[in-house]
Short mmCIF file of C-alpha atoms in Angstrom, two decimals:
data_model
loop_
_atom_site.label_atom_id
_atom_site.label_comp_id
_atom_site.label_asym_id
_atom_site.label_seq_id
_atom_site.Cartn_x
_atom_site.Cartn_y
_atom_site.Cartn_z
CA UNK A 22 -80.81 -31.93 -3.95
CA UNK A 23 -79.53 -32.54 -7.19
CA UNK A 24 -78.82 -29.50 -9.20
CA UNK A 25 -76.86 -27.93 -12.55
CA UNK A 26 -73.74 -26.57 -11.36
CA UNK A 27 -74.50 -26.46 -7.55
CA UNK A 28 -76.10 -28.81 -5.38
CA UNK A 29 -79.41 -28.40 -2.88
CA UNK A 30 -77.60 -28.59 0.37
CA UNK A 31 -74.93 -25.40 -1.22
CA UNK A 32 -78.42 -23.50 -1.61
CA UNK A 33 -80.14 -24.33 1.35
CA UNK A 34 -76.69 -23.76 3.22
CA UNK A 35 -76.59 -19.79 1.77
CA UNK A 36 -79.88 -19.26 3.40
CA UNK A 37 -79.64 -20.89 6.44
CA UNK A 38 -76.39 -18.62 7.13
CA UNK A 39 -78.80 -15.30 6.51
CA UNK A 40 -82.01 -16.43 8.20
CA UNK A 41 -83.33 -18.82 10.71
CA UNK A 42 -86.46 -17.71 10.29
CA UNK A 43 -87.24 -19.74 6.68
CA UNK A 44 -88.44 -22.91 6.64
CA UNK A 45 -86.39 -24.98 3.95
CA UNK A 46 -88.14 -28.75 2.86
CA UNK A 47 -85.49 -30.49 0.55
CA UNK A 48 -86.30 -33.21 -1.82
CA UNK A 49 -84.58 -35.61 -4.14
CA UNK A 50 -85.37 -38.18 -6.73
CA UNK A 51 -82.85 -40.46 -5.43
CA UNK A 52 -83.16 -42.45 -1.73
CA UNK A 53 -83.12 -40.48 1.27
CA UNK A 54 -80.23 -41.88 2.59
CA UNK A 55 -78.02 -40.70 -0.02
CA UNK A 56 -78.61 -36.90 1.10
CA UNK A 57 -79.73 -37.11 4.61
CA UNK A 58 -76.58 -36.26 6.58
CA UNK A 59 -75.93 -33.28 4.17
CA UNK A 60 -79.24 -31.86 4.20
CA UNK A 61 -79.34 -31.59 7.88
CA UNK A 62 -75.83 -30.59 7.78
CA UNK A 63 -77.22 -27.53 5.41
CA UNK A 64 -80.09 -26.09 8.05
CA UNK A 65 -82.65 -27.93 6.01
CA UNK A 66 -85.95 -28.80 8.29
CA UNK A 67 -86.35 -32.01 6.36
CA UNK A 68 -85.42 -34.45 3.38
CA UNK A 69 -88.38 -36.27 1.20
CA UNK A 70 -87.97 -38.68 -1.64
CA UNK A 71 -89.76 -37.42 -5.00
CA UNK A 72 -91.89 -40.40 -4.81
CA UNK A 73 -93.71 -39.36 -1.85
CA UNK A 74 -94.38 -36.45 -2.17
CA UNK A 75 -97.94 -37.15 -2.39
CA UNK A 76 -97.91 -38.37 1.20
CA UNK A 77 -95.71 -36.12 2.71
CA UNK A 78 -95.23 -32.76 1.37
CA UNK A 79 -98.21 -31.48 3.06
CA UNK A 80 -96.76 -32.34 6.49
CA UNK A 81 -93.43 -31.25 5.61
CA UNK A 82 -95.02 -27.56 4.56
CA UNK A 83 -96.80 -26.99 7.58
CA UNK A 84 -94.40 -27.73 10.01
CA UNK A 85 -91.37 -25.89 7.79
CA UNK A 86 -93.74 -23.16 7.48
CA UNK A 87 -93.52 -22.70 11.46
CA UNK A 88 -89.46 -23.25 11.04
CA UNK A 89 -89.55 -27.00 12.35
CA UNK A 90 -89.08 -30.15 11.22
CA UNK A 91 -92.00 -32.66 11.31
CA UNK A 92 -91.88 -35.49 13.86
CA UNK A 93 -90.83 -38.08 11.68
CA UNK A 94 -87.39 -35.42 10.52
CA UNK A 95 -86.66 -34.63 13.65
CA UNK A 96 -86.61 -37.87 14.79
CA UNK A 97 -83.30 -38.35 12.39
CA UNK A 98 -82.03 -35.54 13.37
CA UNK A 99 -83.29 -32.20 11.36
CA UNK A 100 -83.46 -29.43 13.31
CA UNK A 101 -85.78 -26.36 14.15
CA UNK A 102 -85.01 -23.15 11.66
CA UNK A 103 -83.39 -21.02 14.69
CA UNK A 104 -80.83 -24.08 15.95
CA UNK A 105 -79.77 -24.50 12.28
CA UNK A 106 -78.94 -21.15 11.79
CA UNK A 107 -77.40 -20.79 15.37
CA UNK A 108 -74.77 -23.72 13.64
CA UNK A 109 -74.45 -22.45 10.58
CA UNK A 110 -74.39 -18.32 10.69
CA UNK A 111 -71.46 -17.79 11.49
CA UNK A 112 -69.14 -20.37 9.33
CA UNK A 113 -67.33 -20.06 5.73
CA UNK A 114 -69.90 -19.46 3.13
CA UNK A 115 -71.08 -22.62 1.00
CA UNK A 116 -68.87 -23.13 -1.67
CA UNK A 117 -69.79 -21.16 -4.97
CA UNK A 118 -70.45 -22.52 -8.36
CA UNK A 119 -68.85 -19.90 -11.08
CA UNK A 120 -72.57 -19.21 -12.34
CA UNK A 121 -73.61 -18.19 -8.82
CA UNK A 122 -70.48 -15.92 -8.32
CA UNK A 123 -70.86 -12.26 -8.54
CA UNK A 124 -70.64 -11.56 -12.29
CA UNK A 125 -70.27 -7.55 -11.84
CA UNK A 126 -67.08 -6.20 -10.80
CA UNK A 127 -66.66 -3.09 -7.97
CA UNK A 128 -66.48 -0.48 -11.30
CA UNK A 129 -69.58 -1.74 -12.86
CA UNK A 130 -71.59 -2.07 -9.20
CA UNK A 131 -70.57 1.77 -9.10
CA UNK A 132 -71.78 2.94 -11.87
CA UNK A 133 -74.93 1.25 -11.65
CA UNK A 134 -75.67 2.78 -7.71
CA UNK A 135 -74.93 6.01 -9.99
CA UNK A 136 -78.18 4.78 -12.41
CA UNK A 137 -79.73 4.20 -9.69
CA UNK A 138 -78.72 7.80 -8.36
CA UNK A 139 -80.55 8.89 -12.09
CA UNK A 140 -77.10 10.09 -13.05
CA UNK A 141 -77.12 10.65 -17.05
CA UNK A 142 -74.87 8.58 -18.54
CA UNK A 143 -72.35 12.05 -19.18
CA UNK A 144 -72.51 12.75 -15.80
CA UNK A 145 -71.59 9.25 -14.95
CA UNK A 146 -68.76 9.48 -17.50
CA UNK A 147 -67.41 12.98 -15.81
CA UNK A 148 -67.30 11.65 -12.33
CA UNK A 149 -65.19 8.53 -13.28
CA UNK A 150 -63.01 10.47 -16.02
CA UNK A 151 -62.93 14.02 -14.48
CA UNK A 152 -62.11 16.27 -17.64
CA UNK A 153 -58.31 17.31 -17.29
#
């Protein structure tokens, strides 16, 4: 839940908001309770501790694999895949960290569709700087 620049819940939250059709199993290395509201609040189908992950992650898997919680999450309160993303699709995106930001701006996302288009890097150059 826990990560460098952006935390699990932000990342769970960005795909939640696309699909309700994923599965997403969170886990932390520090108590349950800490994260628990905010990973349900995310879409998540569940929240396990690192240490039992032994125990539980086989569970967790097979039911988030069918977009549902196991018994024991939805008991707290996670919910299926579909009713997560039902809550979540259609409010303000997760906020960003800078790294996760779109690093290109509109002029260089053109000329790479043009790339992508096989354009030669001259032709490139004489549609964005027409000769005179």
């Amino acid at each position: 839940m826990a990560l460098g620049g952006i935390t699990g819940a932000d990342v769970c939250r960005r795909i939640r908001r696309r699909t309700g059709g994923t599965g997403i199993v969170c886990v932390t290395s520090y108590s349950v309770d800490v994260y628990q509201r905010e990973a349900i609040a995310s879409g998540a189908q569940g929240l396990f501790a690192k240490e039992r992950l032994r125990t539980d992650i086989a569970v967790a898997i097979r039911w988030a694999a069918q977009s549902l919680p196991a018994d024991e999450q939805a008991a707290v309160g996670f919910r299926d895949a579909q009713t997560a993303y039902g809550l979540l699709s259609g409010t303000v995106p997760a906020k960003m960290s800078v790294d996760m930001r779109d690093p290109l701006s509109l002029r260089e996302k053109e000329i790479l569709r043009l790339y992508a288009r096989r354009l030669t890097t001259d032709e490139i150059a004489g549609r964005r700087h027409p000769p005179p």
